[in-house]
PDB file of C-alpha atoms in Angstrom:
ATOM      1  CA  UNK A 166      -7.215 -12.276  12.084  1.00  0.00           C
ATOM      2  CA  UNK A 167      -3.740 -12.892  10.657  1.00  0.00           C
ATOM      3  CA  UNK A 168      -1.266 -10.366  12.025  1.00  0.00           C
ATOM      4  CA  UNK A 169       1.727  -9.548   9.818  1.00  0.00           C
ATOM      5  CA  UNK A 170       4.814  -8.163  11.534  1.00  0.00           C
ATOM      6  CA  UNK A 171       7.443  -6.519   9.369  1.00  0.00           C
ATOM      7  CA  UNK A 172      11.067  -5.931  10.306  1.00  0.00           C
ATOM      8  CA  UNK A 173      13.000  -3.815  10.540  1.00  0.00           C
ATOM      9  CA  UNK A 174      10.818  -0.756  10.989  1.00  0.00           C
ATOM     10  CA  UNK A 175      13.393   1.369   9.204  1.00  0.00           C
ATOM     11  CA  UNK A 176      16.294   0.248   7.038  1.00  0.00           C
ATOM     12  CA  UNK A 177      19.065   2.712   6.147  1.00  0.00           C
ATOM     13  CA  UNK A 178      21.133   1.695   3.142  1.00  0.00           C
ATOM     14  CA  UNK A 179      23.052   3.258   0.262  1.00  0.00           C
ATOM     15  CA  UNK A 180      22.360   2.913  -3.463  1.00  0.00           C
ATOM     16  CA  UNK A 181      23.987  -0.217  -4.825  1.00  0.00           C
ATOM     17  CA  UNK A 182      23.558  -2.149  -1.569  1.00  0.00           C
ATOM     18  CA  UNK A 183      21.301  -5.151  -1.009  1.00  0.00           C
ATOM     19  CA  UNK A 184      18.095  -4.771   0.998  1.00  0.00           C
ATOM     20  CA  UNK A 185      16.383  -7.607   2.870  1.00  0.00           C
ATOM     21  CA  UNK A 186      12.921  -6.978   4.339  1.00  0.00           C
ATOM     22  CA  UNK A 187      11.097  -9.471   6.507  1.00  0.00           C
ATOM     23  CA  UNK A 188       7.406 -10.247   7.023  1.00  0.00           C
ATOM     24  CA  UNK A 189       6.297 -12.706   9.691  1.00  0.00           C
ATOM     25  CA  UNK A 190       2.715 -13.958   9.974  1.00  0.00           C
ATOM     26  CA  UNK A 191       0.911 -14.933  13.185  1.00  0.00           C
ATOM     27  CA  UNK A 192      -0.341 -18.080  11.458  1.00  0.00           C
ATOM     28  CA  UNK A 193       0.520 -19.906   8.285  1.00  0.00           C
ATOM     29  CA  UNK A 194      -0.241 -18.103   5.018  1.00  0.00           C
ATOM     30  CA  UNK A 195      -0.454 -19.989   1.763  1.00  0.00           C
ATOM     31  CA  UNK A 196       2.358 -18.612  -0.350  1.00  0.00           C
ATOM     32  CA  UNK A 197      -0.130 -18.155  -3.136  1.00  0.00           C
ATOM     33  CA  UNK A 198      -1.672 -15.339  -1.104  1.00  0.00           C
ATOM     34  CA  UNK A 199       1.235 -13.155   0.002  1.00  0.00           C
ATOM     35  CA  UNK A 200       2.013  -9.857  -1.730  1.00  0.00           C
ATOM     36  CA  UNK A 201       4.450  -6.988  -1.380  1.00  0.00           C
ATOM     37  CA  UNK A 202       3.691  -3.354  -2.214  1.00  0.00           C
ATOM     38  CA  UNK A 203       5.833  -0.249  -2.518  1.00  0.00           C
ATOM     39  CA  UNK A 204       4.494   3.162  -1.553  1.00  0.00           C
ATOM     40  CA  UNK A 205       6.165   6.490  -2.187  1.00  0.00           C
ATOM     41  CA  UNK A 206       5.055   9.733  -0.477  1.00  0.00           C
ATOM     42  CA  UNK A 207       1.786  11.059  -1.838  1.00  0.00           C
ATOM     43  CA  UNK A 208       1.224   8.024  -4.041  1.00  0.00           C
ATOM     44  CA  UNK A 209      -0.952   4.945  -3.934  1.00  0.00           C
ATOM     45  CA  UNK A 210       0.702   1.615  -3.180  1.00  0.00           C
ATOM     46  CA  UNK A 211       2.146  -0.274  -6.156  1.00  0.00           C
ATOM     47  CA  UNK A 212       2.094  -4.055  -6.429  1.00  0.00           C
ATOM     48  CA  UNK A 213       5.602  -5.519  -6.592  1.00  0.00           C
ATOM     49  CA  UNK A 214       5.297  -9.217  -5.767  1.00  0.00           C
ATOM     50  CA  UNK A 215       2.312 -11.580  -5.651  1.00  0.00           C
ATOM     51  CA  UNK A 216       2.109 -15.236  -4.747  1.00  0.00           C
ATOM     52  CA  UNK A 217       5.142 -14.657  -2.496  1.00  0.00           C
ATOM     53  CA  UNK A 218       7.632 -14.796  -5.373  1.00  0.00           C
ATOM     54  CA  UNK A 219       6.091 -13.656  -8.671  1.00  0.00           C
ATOM     55  CA  UNK A 220       6.985 -10.190  -9.912  1.00  0.00           C
ATOM     56  CA  UNK A 221       4.116  -7.998 -11.067  1.00  0.00           C
ATOM     57  CA  UNK A 222       4.119  -6.584 -14.585  1.00  0.00           C
ATOM     58  CA  UNK A 223       6.874  -4.061 -15.189  1.00  0.00           C
ATOM     59  CA  UNK A 224       8.723  -4.712 -11.927  1.00  0.00           C
ATOM     60  CA  UNK A 225      12.520  -4.890 -12.383  1.00  0.00           C
ATOM     61  CA  UNK A 226      14.222  -8.206 -11.676  1.00  0.00           C
ATOM     62  CA  UNK A 227      16.274  -6.692  -8.843  1.00  0.00           C
ATOM     63  CA  UNK A 228      13.099  -7.207  -6.760  1.00  0.00           C
ATOM     64  CA  UNK A 229      12.519 -10.755  -5.573  1.00  0.00           C
ATOM     65  CA  UNK A 230      10.283 -12.432  -3.028  1.00  0.00           C
ATOM     66  CA  UNK A 231      10.648 -15.691  -1.160  1.00  0.00           C
ATOM     67  CA  UNK A 232       9.344 -17.594   1.797  1.00  0.00           C
ATOM     68  CA  UNK A 233       6.553 -19.851   2.939  1.00  0.00           C
ATOM     69  CA  UNK A 234       4.418 -20.636   5.948  1.00  0.00           C
ATOM     70  CA  UNK A 235       4.911 -17.764   8.364  1.00  0.00           C
ATOM     71  CA  UNK A 236       8.171 -16.216   7.120  1.00  0.00           C
ATOM     72  CA  UNK A 237       8.498 -14.190   3.952  1.00  0.00           C
ATOM     73  CA  UNK A 238      11.238 -11.984   2.539  1.00  0.00           C
ATOM     74  CA  UNK A 239      11.481  -9.210  -0.022  1.00  0.00           C
ATOM     75  CA  UNK A 240      14.969  -8.710  -1.427  1.00  0.00           C
ATOM     76  CA  UNK A 241      16.192  -5.814  -3.537  1.00  0.00           C
ATOM     77  CA  UNK A 242      19.510  -6.937  -4.980  1.00  0.00           C
ATOM     78  CA  UNK A 243      21.088  -3.567  -5.854  1.00  0.00           C
ATOM     79  CA  UNK A 244      19.297  -0.482  -4.640  1.00  0.00           C
ATOM     80  CA  UNK A 245      18.537   2.258  -7.121  1.00  0.00           C
ATOM     81  CA  UNK A 246      17.727   5.804  -5.951  1.00  0.00           C
ATOM     82  CA  UNK A 247      14.076   5.360  -6.932  1.00  0.00           C
ATOM     83  CA  UNK A 248      13.672   2.281  -4.694  1.00  0.00           C
ATOM     84  CA  UNK A 249      13.640   4.211  -1.433  1.00  0.00           C
ATOM     85  CA  UNK A 250      10.084   4.107  -0.096  1.00  0.00           C
ATOM     86  CA  UNK A 251       7.846   2.267   2.356  1.00  0.00           C
ATOM     87  CA  UNK A 252       7.153  -1.420   1.713  1.00  0.00           C
ATOM     88  CA  UNK A 253       4.146  -3.393   2.920  1.00  0.00           C
ATOM     89  CA  UNK A 254       3.442  -7.099   2.917  1.00  0.00           C
ATOM     90  CA  UNK A 255      -0.159  -8.312   2.706  1.00  0.00           C
ATOM     91  CA  UNK A 256      -1.956 -11.607   2.994  1.00  0.00           C
ATOM     92  CA  UNK A 257      -5.051 -12.118   0.864  1.00  0.00           C
ATOM     93  CA  UNK A 258      -5.765 -15.735   1.669  1.00  0.00           C
ATOM     94  CA  UNK A 259      -8.277 -15.107   4.430  1.00  0.00           C
ATOM     95  CA  UNK A 260     -10.483 -12.184   5.317  1.00  0.00           C
ATOM     96  CA  UNK A 261      -9.713  -9.657   6.700  1.00  0.00           C
ATOM     97  CA  UNK A 262      -6.951  -9.126   4.140  1.00  0.00           C
ATOM     98  CA  UNK A 263      -4.350  -7.691   6.459  1.00  0.00           C
ATOM     99  CA  UNK A 264      -1.231  -5.635   5.834  1.00  0.00           C
ATOM    100  CA  UNK A 265       1.990  -5.445   7.783  1.00  0.00           C
ATOM    101  CA  UNK A 266       2.823  -2.157   9.454  1.00  0.00           C
ATOM    102  CA  UNK A 267       5.459  -1.329   6.824  1.00  0.00           C
ATOM    103  CA  UNK A 268       9.234  -1.037   6.510  1.00  0.00           C
ATOM    104  CA  UNK A 269      10.674   2.340   5.585  1.00  0.00           C
ATOM    105  CA  UNK A 270      13.711   2.037   3.338  1.00  0.00           C
ATOM    106  CA  UNK A 271      15.713   5.246   3.583  1.00  0.00           C
ATOM    107  CA  UNK A 272      18.913   6.514   2.040  1.00  0.00           C
ATOM    108  CA  UNK A 273      21.885   6.278   4.334  1.00  0.00           C
TER     109      UNK A 273
ATOM    110  CA  UNK B 300      -5.415   0.946 -19.893  1.00  0.00           C
ATOM    111  CA  UNK B 301      -6.814   0.145 -16.479  1.00  0.00           C
ATOM    112  CA  UNK B 302      -7.799   3.206 -14.472  1.00  0.00           C
ATOM    113  CA  UNK B 303      -9.493   3.674 -11.129  1.00  0.00           C
ATOM    114  CA  UNK B 304     -10.434   7.321 -10.688  1.00  0.00           C
ATOM    115  CA  UNK B 305     -11.703   8.443  -7.312  1.00  0.00           C
ATOM    116  CA  UNK B 306     -13.756  11.451  -6.284  1.00  0.00           C
ATOM    117  CA  UNK B 307     -12.194  14.518  -4.728  1.00  0.00           C
ATOM    118  CA  UNK B 308     -11.213  15.441  -1.208  1.00  0.00           C
ATOM    119  CA  UNK B 309     -13.910  15.911   1.421  1.00  0.00           C
ATOM    120  CA  UNK B 310     -14.132  17.803   4.704  1.00  0.00           C
ATOM    121  CA  UNK B 311     -16.804  16.594   7.100  1.00  0.00           C
ATOM    122  CA  UNK B 312     -17.924  17.373  10.634  1.00  0.00           C
ATOM    123  CA  UNK B 313     -17.994  14.699  13.325  1.00  0.00           C
ATOM    124  CA  UNK B 314     -21.158  12.639  13.131  1.00  0.00           C
ATOM    125  CA  UNK B 315     -21.646  13.217   9.405  1.00  0.00           C
ATOM    126  CA  UNK B 316     -21.350  10.706   6.582  1.00  0.00           C
ATOM    127  CA  UNK B 317     -19.107  10.672   3.530  1.00  0.00           C
ATOM    128  CA  UNK B 318     -19.523   8.862   0.224  1.00  0.00           C
ATOM    129  CA  UNK B 319     -16.461   8.270  -1.950  1.00  0.00           C
ATOM    130  CA  UNK B 320     -16.674   7.026  -5.525  1.00  0.00           C
ATOM    131  CA  UNK B 321     -14.280   4.994  -7.637  1.00  0.00           C
ATOM    132  CA  UNK B 322     -14.873   4.852 -11.400  1.00  0.00           C
ATOM    133  CA  UNK B 323     -13.280   1.937 -13.221  1.00  0.00           C
ATOM    134  CA  UNK B 324     -12.281   1.783 -16.863  1.00  0.00           C
ATOM    135  CA  UNK B 325     -10.116  -0.265 -19.187  1.00  0.00           C
ATOM    136  CA  UNK B 326     -11.290  -3.709 -18.064  1.00  0.00           C
ATOM    137  CA  UNK B 327     -14.404  -5.820 -17.536  1.00  0.00           C
ATOM    138  CA  UNK B 328     -15.882  -4.313 -14.381  1.00  0.00           C
ATOM    139  CA  UNK B 329     -17.608  -7.472 -13.157  1.00  0.00           C
ATOM    140  CA  UNK B 330     -14.531  -9.708 -13.351  1.00  0.00           C
ATOM    141  CA  UNK B 331     -12.718  -8.000 -10.478  1.00  0.00           C
ATOM    142  CA  UNK B 332     -13.558  -7.417  -6.868  1.00  0.00           C
ATOM    143  CA  UNK B 333     -13.126  -3.914  -5.546  1.00  0.00           C
ATOM    144  CA  UNK B 334     -11.629  -3.311  -2.129  1.00  0.00           C
ATOM    145  CA  UNK B 335     -11.446  -0.204   0.025  1.00  0.00           C
ATOM    146  CA  UNK B 336      -8.277   0.447   2.006  1.00  0.00           C
ATOM    147  CA  UNK B 337      -7.579   3.467   4.168  1.00  0.00           C
ATOM    148  CA  UNK B 338      -4.437   5.117   5.461  1.00  0.00           C
ATOM    149  CA  UNK B 339      -4.392   7.566   8.331  1.00  0.00           C
ATOM    150  CA  UNK B 340      -1.748  10.328   8.169  1.00  0.00           C
ATOM    151  CA  UNK B 341       1.709   8.823   8.616  1.00  0.00           C
ATOM    152  CA  UNK B 342       0.239   5.365   9.277  1.00  0.00           C
ATOM    153  CA  UNK B 343      -0.053   2.036   7.499  1.00  0.00           C
ATOM    154  CA  UNK B 344      -2.705   0.466   5.294  1.00  0.00           C
ATOM    155  CA  UNK B 345      -5.993  -0.788   6.729  1.00  0.00           C
ATOM    156  CA  UNK B 346      -8.386  -3.007   4.759  1.00  0.00           C
ATOM    157  CA  UNK B 347     -12.009  -1.947   5.135  1.00  0.00           C
ATOM    158  CA  UNK B 348     -14.016  -4.281   2.958  1.00  0.00           C
ATOM    159  CA  UNK B 349     -14.791  -5.760  -0.442  1.00  0.00           C
ATOM    160  CA  UNK B 350     -17.573  -5.664  -2.997  1.00  0.00           C
ATOM    161  CA  UNK B 351     -18.271  -7.995  -5.880  1.00  0.00           C
ATOM    162  CA  UNK B 352     -19.368  -5.650  -8.671  1.00  0.00           C
ATOM    163  CA  UNK B 353     -21.191  -8.472 -10.429  1.00  0.00           C
ATOM    164  CA  UNK B 354     -23.707  -9.498  -7.806  1.00  0.00           C
ATOM    165  CA  UNK B 355     -23.185  -6.629  -5.372  1.00  0.00           C
ATOM    166  CA  UNK B 356     -22.237  -8.903  -2.483  1.00  0.00           C
ATOM    167  CA  UNK B 357     -20.129  -7.283   0.220  1.00  0.00           C
ATOM    168  CA  UNK B 358     -17.976  -8.209   3.188  1.00  0.00           C
ATOM    169  CA  UNK B 359     -16.697  -5.691   5.711  1.00  0.00           C
ATOM    170  CA  UNK B 360     -13.931  -5.718   8.281  1.00  0.00           C
ATOM    171  CA  UNK B 361     -15.459  -6.164  11.718  1.00  0.00           C
ATOM    172  CA  UNK B 362     -14.118  -2.774  12.807  1.00  0.00           C
ATOM    173  CA  UNK B 363     -16.359  -1.011  10.276  1.00  0.00           C
ATOM    174  CA  UNK B 364     -19.461  -3.222  10.505  1.00  0.00           C
ATOM    175  CA  UNK B 365     -22.532  -1.068  10.904  1.00  0.00           C
ATOM    176  CA  UNK B 366     -20.782   2.105   9.730  1.00  0.00           C
ATOM    177  CA  UNK B 367     -19.666   1.287   6.191  1.00  0.00           C
ATOM    178  CA  UNK B 368     -21.712   0.540   3.094  1.00  0.00           C
ATOM    179  CA  UNK B 369     -20.223  -0.407  -0.264  1.00  0.00           C
ATOM    180  CA  UNK B 370     -22.359  -0.284  -3.380  1.00  0.00           C
ATOM    181  CA  UNK B 371     -21.865  -0.331  -7.115  1.00  0.00           C
ATOM    182  CA  UNK B 372     -23.451   0.970 -10.299  1.00  0.00           C
ATOM    183  CA  UNK B 373     -22.716  -1.379 -13.170  1.00  0.00           C
ATOM    184  CA  UNK B 374     -24.094   1.082 -15.737  1.00  0.00           C
ATOM    185  CA  UNK B 375     -21.231   3.489 -14.976  1.00  0.00           C
ATOM    186  CA  UNK B 376     -18.644   0.970 -13.681  1.00  0.00           C
ATOM    187  CA  UNK B 377     -18.475   2.847 -10.411  1.00  0.00           C
ATOM    188  CA  UNK B 378     -18.229   1.614  -6.853  1.00  0.00           C
ATOM    189  CA  UNK B 379     -19.042   3.675  -3.793  1.00  0.00           C
ATOM    190  CA  UNK B 380     -17.956   3.572  -0.167  1.00  0.00           C
ATOM    191  CA  UNK B 381     -20.077   5.370   2.398  1.00  0.00           C
ATOM    192  CA  UNK B 382     -18.832   5.766   5.960  1.00  0.00           C
ATOM    193  CA  UNK B 383     -21.198   7.142   8.585  1.00  0.00           C
ATOM    194  CA  UNK B 384     -20.923   8.528  12.112  1.00  0.00           C
ATOM    195  CA  UNK B 385     -17.574  10.037  11.257  1.00  0.00           C
ATOM    196  CA  UNK B 386     -15.093  10.842  13.998  1.00  0.00           C
ATOM    197  CA  UNK B 387     -11.700  12.512  13.947  1.00  0.00           C
ATOM    198  CA  UNK B 388      -9.953   9.120  13.837  1.00  0.00           C
ATOM    199  CA  UNK B 389     -11.527   8.529  10.403  1.00  0.00           C
ATOM    200  CA  UNK B 390      -9.354  11.255   8.891  1.00  0.00           C
ATOM    201  CA  UNK B 391      -7.485   9.266   6.265  1.00  0.00           C
ATOM    202  CA  UNK B 392      -6.769   8.774   2.602  1.00  0.00           C
ATOM    203  CA  UNK B 393      -9.242   6.227   1.260  1.00  0.00           C
ATOM    204  CA  UNK B 394      -8.181   4.022  -1.666  1.00  0.00           C
ATOM    205  CA  UNK B 395     -10.101   1.668  -3.906  1.00  0.00           C
ATOM    206  CA  UNK B 396      -8.138  -1.268  -5.306  1.00  0.00           C
ATOM    207  CA  UNK B 397      -9.178  -4.123  -7.565  1.00  0.00           C
ATOM    208  CA  UNK B 398      -8.395  -7.828  -7.352  1.00  0.00           C
ATOM    209  CA  UNK B 399      -9.214 -10.582  -9.807  1.00  0.00           C
ATOM    210  CA  UNK B 400     -12.094 -12.907  -8.964  1.00  0.00           C
ATOM    211  CA  UNK B 401     -10.443 -16.310  -9.074  1.00  0.00           C
ATOM    212  CA  UNK B 402     -11.861 -19.789  -9.222  1.00  0.00           C
ATOM    213  CA  UNK B 403     -14.400 -20.426  -6.471  1.00  0.00           C
ATOM    214  CA  UNK B 404     -14.470 -16.710  -5.813  1.00  0.00           C
ATOM    215  CA  UNK B 405     -10.966 -16.452  -4.405  1.00  0.00           C
ATOM    216  CA  UNK B 406      -9.349 -13.053  -3.926  1.00  0.00           C
ATOM    217  CA  UNK B 407      -6.124 -12.167  -5.717  1.00  0.00           C
ATOM    218  CA  UNK B 408      -3.509  -9.492  -5.182  1.00  0.00           C
ATOM    219  CA  UNK B 409      -4.472  -5.803  -5.453  1.00  0.00           C
ATOM    220  CA  UNK B 410      -2.993  -4.969  -8.834  1.00  0.00           C
ATOM    221  CA  UNK B 411      -4.452  -1.531  -9.530  1.00  0.00           C
ATOM    222  CA  UNK B 412      -5.252   1.224  -7.076  1.00  0.00           C
ATOM    223  CA  UNK B 413      -7.113   4.491  -7.275  1.00  0.00           C
ATOM    224  CA  UNK B 414      -5.278   7.734  -6.608  1.00  0.00           C
ATOM    225  CA  UNK B 415      -6.785   8.082  -3.140  1.00  0.00           C
ATOM    226  CA  UNK B 416      -9.341  10.438  -1.607  1.00  0.00           C
ATOM    227  CA  UNK B 417      -8.488  12.466   1.477  1.00  0.00           C
ATOM    228  CA  UNK B 418     -11.338  12.637   3.958  1.00  0.00           C
ATOM    229  CA  UNK B 419     -10.817  15.093   6.779  1.00  0.00           C
ATOM    230  CA  UNK B 420     -13.097  14.985   9.804  1.00  0.00           C
ATOM    231  CA  UNK B 421     -12.943  18.163  11.832  1.00  0.00           C
ATOM    232  CA  UNK B 422     -15.283  20.376  13.761  1.00  0.00           C
TER     233      UNK B 422
END
């Protein structure tokens, strides 16, 4: 199974700052098959980024994804109050389609 | 618009089974896989398995092999996930999520999710 390790576990930032979240895979993941999701309390996850760098429909351009191989990054250029949540990376290139353990982005 | 609407919360005793439904609308049911993902309280996301609504083929995470069954009813565009021999560690929110069936049957990202169904296992 491909293990995804996200860092940091918690990130404390203020609105307007830049957030950088990391996802490292235990083996190479085709960048076509790496996604990022945002989850707010009591809600289902929401797709943000697919194919490592493509924004899903309706996602603001302050969200961007990059990376390849085993190292992937989600960047939020200027944090808005509604961005604070838990973020998960996921690989869907090989079964089982594993998720990282999540990064909690909290208001400082 | 695409909607995945799941059945309501359940409370079960250890050893029992639970069957959760996920009714799809707003798209061609057989063109998208359906996955089941669960989330224990305060924990992360765990993929359980996948069903192809067209042919009914399934694949389950090894952890759930022998305990989970995913089925579908194409007449109502509904998929079902049944989990048996429930234990307290199965207390979770269970989500269905769809992904496009790509060329050669490849899986895509999970672009729409159901609202989740809380299953509580308690004696």
